[in-house]
PDB file of N, CA and C in Angstrom:
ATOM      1  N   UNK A 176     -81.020  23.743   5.321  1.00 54.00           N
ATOM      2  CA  UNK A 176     -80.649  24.773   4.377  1.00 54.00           C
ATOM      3  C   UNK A 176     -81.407  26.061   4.665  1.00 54.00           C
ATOM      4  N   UNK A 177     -82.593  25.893   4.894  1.00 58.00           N
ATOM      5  CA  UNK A 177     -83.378  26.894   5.301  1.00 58.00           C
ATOM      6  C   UNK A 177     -82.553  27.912   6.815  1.00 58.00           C
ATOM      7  N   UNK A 178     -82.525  27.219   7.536  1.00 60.00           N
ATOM      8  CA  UNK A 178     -81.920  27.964   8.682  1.00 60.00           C
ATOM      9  C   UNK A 178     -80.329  28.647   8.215  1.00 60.00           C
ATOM     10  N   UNK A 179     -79.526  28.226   7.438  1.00 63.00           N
ATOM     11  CA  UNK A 179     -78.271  28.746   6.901  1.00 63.00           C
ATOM     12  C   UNK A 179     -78.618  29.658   6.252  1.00 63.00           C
ATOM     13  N   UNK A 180     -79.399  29.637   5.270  1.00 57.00           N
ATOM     14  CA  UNK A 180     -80.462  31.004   4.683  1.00 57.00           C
ATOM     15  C   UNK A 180     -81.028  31.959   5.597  1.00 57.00           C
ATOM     16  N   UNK A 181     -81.649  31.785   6.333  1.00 56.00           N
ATOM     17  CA  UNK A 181     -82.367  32.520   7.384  1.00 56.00           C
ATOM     18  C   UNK A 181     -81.291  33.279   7.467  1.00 56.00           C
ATOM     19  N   UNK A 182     -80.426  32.706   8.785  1.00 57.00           N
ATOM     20  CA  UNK A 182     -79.295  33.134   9.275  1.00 57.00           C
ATOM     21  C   UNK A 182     -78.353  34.075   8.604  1.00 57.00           C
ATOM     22  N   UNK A 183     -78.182  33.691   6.982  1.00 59.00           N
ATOM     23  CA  UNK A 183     -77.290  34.913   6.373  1.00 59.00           C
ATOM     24  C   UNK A 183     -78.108  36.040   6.146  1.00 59.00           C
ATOM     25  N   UNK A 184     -79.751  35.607   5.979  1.00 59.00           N
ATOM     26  CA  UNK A 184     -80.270  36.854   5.854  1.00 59.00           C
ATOM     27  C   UNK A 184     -80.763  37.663   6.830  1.00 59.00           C
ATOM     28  N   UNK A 185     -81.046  37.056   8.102  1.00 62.00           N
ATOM     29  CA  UNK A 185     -81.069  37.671   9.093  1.00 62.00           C
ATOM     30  C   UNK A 185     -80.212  38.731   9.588  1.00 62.00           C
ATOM     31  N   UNK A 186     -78.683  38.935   9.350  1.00 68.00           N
ATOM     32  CA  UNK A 186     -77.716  40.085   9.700  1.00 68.00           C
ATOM     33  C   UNK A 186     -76.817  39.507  10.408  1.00 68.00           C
ATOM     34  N   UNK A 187     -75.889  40.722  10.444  1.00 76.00           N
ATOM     35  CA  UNK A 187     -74.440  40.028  10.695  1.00 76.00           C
ATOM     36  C   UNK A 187     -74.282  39.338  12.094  1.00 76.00           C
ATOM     37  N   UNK A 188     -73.631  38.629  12.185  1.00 83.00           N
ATOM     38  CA  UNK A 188     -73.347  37.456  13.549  1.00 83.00           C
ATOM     39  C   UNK A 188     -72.931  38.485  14.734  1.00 83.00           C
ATOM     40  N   UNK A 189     -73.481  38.360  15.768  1.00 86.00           N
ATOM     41  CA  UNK A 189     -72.952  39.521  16.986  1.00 86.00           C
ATOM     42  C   UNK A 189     -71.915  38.887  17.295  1.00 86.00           C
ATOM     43  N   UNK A 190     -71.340  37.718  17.233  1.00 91.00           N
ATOM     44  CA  UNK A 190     -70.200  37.399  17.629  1.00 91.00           C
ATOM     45  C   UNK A 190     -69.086  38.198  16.242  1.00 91.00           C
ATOM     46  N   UNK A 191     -69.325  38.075  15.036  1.00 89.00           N
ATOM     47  CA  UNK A 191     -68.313  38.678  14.263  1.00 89.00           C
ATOM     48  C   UNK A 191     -68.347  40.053  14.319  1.00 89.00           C
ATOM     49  N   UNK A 192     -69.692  40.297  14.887  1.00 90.00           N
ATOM     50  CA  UNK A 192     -69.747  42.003  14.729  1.00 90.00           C
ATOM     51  C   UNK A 192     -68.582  42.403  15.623  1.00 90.00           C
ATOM     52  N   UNK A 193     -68.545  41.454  17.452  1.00 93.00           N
ATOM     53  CA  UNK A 193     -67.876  42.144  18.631  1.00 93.00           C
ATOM     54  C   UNK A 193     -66.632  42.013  17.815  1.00 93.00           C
ATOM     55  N   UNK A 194     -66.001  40.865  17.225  1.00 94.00           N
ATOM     56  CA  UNK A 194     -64.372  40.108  16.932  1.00 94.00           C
ATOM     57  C   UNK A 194     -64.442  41.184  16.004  1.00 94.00           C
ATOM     58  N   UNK A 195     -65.040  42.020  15.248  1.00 94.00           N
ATOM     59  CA  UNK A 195     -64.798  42.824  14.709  1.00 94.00           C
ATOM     60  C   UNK A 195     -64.251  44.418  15.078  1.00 94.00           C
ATOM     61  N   UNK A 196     -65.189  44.718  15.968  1.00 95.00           N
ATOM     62  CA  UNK A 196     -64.456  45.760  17.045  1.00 95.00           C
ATOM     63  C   UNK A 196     -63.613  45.691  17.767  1.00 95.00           C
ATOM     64  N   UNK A 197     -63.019  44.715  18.470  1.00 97.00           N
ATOM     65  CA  UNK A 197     -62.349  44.312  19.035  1.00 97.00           C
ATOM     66  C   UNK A 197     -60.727  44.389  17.932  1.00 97.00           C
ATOM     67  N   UNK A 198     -61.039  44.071  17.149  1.00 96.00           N
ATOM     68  CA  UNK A 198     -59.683  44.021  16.364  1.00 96.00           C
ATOM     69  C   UNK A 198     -60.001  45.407  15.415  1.00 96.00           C
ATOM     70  N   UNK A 199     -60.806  46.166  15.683  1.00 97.00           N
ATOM     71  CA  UNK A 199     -60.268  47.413  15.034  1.00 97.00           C
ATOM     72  C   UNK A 199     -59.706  49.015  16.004  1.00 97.00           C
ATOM     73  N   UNK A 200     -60.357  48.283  17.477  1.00 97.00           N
ATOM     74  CA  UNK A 200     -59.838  48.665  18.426  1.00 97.00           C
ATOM     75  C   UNK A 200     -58.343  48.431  18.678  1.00 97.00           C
ATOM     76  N   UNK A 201     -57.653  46.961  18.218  1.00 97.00           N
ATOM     77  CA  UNK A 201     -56.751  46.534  18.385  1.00 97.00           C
ATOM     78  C   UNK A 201     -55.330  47.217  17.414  1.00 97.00           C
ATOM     79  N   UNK A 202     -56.559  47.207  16.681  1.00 97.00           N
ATOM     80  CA  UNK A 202     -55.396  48.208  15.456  1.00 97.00           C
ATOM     81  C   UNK A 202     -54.899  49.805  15.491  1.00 97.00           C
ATOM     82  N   UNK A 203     -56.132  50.623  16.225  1.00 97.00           N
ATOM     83  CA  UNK A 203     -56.094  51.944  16.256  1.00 97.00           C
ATOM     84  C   UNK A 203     -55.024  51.665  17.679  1.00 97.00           C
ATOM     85  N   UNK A 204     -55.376  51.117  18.907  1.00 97.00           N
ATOM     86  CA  UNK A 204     -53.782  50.914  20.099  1.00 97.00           C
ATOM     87  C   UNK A 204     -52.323  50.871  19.483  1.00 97.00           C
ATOM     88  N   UNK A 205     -52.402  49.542  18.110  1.00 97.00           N
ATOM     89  CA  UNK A 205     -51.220  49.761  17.820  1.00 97.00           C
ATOM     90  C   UNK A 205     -50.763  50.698  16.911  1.00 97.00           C
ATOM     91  N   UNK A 206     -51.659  51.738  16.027  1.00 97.00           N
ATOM     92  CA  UNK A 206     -50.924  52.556  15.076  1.00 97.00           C
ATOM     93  C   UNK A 206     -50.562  54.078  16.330  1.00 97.00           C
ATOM     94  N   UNK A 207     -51.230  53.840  17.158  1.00 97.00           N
ATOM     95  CA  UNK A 207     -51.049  54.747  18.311  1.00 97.00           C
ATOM     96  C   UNK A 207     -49.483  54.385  18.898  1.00 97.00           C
ATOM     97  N   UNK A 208     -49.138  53.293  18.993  1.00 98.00           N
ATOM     98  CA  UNK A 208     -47.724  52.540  19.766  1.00 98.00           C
ATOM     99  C   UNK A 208     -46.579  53.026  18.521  1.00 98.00           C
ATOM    100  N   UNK A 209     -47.452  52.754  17.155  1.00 97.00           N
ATOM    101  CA  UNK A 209     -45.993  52.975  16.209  1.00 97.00           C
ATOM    102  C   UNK A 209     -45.684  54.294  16.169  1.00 97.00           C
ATOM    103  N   UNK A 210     -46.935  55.355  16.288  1.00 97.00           N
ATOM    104  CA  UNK A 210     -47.309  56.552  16.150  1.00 97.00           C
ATOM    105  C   UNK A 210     -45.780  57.114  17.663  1.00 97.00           C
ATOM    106  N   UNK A 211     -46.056  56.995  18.750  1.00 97.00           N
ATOM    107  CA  UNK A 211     -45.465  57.418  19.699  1.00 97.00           C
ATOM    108  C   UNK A 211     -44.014  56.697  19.718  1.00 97.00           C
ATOM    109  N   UNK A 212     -43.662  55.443  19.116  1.00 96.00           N
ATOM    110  CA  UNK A 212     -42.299  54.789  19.215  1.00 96.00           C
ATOM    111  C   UNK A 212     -41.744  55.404  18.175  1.00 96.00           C
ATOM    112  N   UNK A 213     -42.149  55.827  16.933  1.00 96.00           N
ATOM    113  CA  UNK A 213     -41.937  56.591  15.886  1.00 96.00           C
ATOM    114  C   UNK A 213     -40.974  58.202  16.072  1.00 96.00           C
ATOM    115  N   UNK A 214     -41.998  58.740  17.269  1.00 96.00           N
ATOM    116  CA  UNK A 214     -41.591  60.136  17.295  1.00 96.00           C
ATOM    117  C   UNK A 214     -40.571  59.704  18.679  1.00 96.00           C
ATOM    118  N   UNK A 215     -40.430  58.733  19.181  1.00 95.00           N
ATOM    119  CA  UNK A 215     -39.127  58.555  20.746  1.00 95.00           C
ATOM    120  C   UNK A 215     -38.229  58.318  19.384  1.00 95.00           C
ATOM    121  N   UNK A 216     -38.135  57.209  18.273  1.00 93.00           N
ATOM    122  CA  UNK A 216     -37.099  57.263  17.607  1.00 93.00           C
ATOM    123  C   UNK A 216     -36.418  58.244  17.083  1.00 93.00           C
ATOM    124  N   UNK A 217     -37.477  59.293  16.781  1.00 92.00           N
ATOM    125  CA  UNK A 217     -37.028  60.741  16.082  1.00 92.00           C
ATOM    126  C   UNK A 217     -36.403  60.960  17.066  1.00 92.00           C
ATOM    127  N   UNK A 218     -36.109  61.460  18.223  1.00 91.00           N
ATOM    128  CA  UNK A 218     -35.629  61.828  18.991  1.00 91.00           C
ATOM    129  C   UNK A 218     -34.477  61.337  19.630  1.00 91.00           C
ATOM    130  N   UNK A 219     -34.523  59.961  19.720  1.00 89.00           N
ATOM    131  CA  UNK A 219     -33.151  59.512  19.969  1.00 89.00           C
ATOM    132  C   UNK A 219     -31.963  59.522  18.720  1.00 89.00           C
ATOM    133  N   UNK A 220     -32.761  59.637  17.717  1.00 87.00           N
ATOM    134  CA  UNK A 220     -31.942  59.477  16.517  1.00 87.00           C
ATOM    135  C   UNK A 220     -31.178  61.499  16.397  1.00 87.00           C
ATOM    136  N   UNK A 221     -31.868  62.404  16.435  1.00 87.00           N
ATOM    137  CA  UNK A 221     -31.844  63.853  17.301  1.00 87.00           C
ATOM    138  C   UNK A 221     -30.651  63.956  17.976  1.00 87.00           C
ATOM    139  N   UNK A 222     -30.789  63.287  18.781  1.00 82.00           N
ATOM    140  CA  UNK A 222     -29.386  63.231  20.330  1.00 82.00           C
ATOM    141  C   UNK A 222     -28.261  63.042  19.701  1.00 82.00           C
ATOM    142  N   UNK A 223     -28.510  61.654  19.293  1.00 79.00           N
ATOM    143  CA  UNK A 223     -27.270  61.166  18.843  1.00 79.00           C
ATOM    144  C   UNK A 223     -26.880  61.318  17.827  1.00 79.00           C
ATOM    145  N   UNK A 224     -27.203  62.484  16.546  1.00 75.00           N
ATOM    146  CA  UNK A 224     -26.655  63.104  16.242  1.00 75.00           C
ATOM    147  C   UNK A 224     -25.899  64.353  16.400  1.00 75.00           C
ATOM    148  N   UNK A 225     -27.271  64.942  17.355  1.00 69.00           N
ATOM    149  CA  UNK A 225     -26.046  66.350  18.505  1.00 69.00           C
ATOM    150  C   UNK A 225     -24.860  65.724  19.122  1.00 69.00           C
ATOM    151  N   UNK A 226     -24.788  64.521  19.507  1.00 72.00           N
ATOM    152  CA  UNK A 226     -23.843  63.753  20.345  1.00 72.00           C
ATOM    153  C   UNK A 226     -22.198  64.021  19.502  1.00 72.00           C
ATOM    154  N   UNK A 227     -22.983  63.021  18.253  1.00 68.00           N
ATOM    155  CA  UNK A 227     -21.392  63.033  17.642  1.00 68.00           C
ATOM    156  C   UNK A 227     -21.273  64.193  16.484  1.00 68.00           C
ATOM    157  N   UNK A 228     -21.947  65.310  16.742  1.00 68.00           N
ATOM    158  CA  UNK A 228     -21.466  66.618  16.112  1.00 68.00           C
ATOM    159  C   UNK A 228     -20.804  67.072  17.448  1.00 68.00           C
ATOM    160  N   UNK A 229     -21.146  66.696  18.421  1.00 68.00           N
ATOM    161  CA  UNK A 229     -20.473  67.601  19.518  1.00 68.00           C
ATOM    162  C   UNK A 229     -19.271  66.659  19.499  1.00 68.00           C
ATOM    163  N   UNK A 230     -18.818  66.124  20.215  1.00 69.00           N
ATOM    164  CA  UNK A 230     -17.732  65.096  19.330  1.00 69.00           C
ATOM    165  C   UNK A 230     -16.453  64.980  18.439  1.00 69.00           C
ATOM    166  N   UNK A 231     -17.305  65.249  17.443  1.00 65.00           N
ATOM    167  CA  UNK A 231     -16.610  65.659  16.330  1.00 65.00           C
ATOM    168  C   UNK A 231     -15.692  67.390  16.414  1.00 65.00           C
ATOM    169  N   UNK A 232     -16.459  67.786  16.951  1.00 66.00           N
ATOM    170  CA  UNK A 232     -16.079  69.167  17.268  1.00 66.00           C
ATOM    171  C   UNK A 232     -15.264  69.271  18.637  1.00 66.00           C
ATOM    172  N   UNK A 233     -14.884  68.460  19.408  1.00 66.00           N
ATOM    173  CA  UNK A 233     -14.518  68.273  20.725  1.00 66.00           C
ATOM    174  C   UNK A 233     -12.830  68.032  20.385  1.00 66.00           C
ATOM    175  N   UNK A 234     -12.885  67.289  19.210  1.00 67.00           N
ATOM    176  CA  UNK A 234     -11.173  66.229  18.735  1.00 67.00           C
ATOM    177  C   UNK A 234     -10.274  67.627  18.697  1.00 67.00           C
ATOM    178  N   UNK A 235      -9.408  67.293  18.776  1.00 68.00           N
ATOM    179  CA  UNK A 235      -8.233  68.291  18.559  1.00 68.00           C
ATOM    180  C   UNK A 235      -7.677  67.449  16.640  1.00 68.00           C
ATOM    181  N   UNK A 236      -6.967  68.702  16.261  1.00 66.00           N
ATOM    182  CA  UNK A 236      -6.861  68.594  14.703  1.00 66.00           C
ATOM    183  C   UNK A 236      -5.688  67.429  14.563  1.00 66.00           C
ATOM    184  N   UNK A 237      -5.841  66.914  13.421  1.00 66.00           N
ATOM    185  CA  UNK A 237      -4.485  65.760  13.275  1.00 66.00           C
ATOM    186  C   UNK A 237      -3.524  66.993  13.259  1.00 66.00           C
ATOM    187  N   UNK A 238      -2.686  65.965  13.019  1.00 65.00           N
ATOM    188  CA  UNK A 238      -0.531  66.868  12.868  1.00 65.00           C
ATOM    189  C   UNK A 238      -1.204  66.628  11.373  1.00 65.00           C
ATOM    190  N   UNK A 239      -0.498  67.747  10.284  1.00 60.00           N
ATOM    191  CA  UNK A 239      -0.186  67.438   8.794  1.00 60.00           C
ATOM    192  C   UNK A 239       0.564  67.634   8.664  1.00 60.00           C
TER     193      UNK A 239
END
């Protein structure tokens, strides 16, 4: 019991400290991935609306 005591009072585990950086490293890569797939979506979503305004504007008129 003594050494489980020690141990919590001694400071945080270098192994949880690294698994700790490691996954906050892991997190800032991916808000970076949503961050940049985010703004390619803006952009394809962009196109393909110039697409089918151009398009739309391309048709010749019905007969009425």
């Amino acid at each position: 019991m003594a050494k489980a005591l020690l141990g919590h009072v001694g400071g945080p585990d270098p192994r949880m400290v690294s698994e700790m950086r490691r996954l906050q490293q892991r997190i800032r890569d991916l808000e970076g991935e949503l961050t940049r797939l985010q703004a390619q979506n803006d952009e394809l979503a962009a196109g393909s609306r110039d697409e089918e305004f151009n398009r739309l504007q391309d048709r010749e008129p019905a007969l009425t």
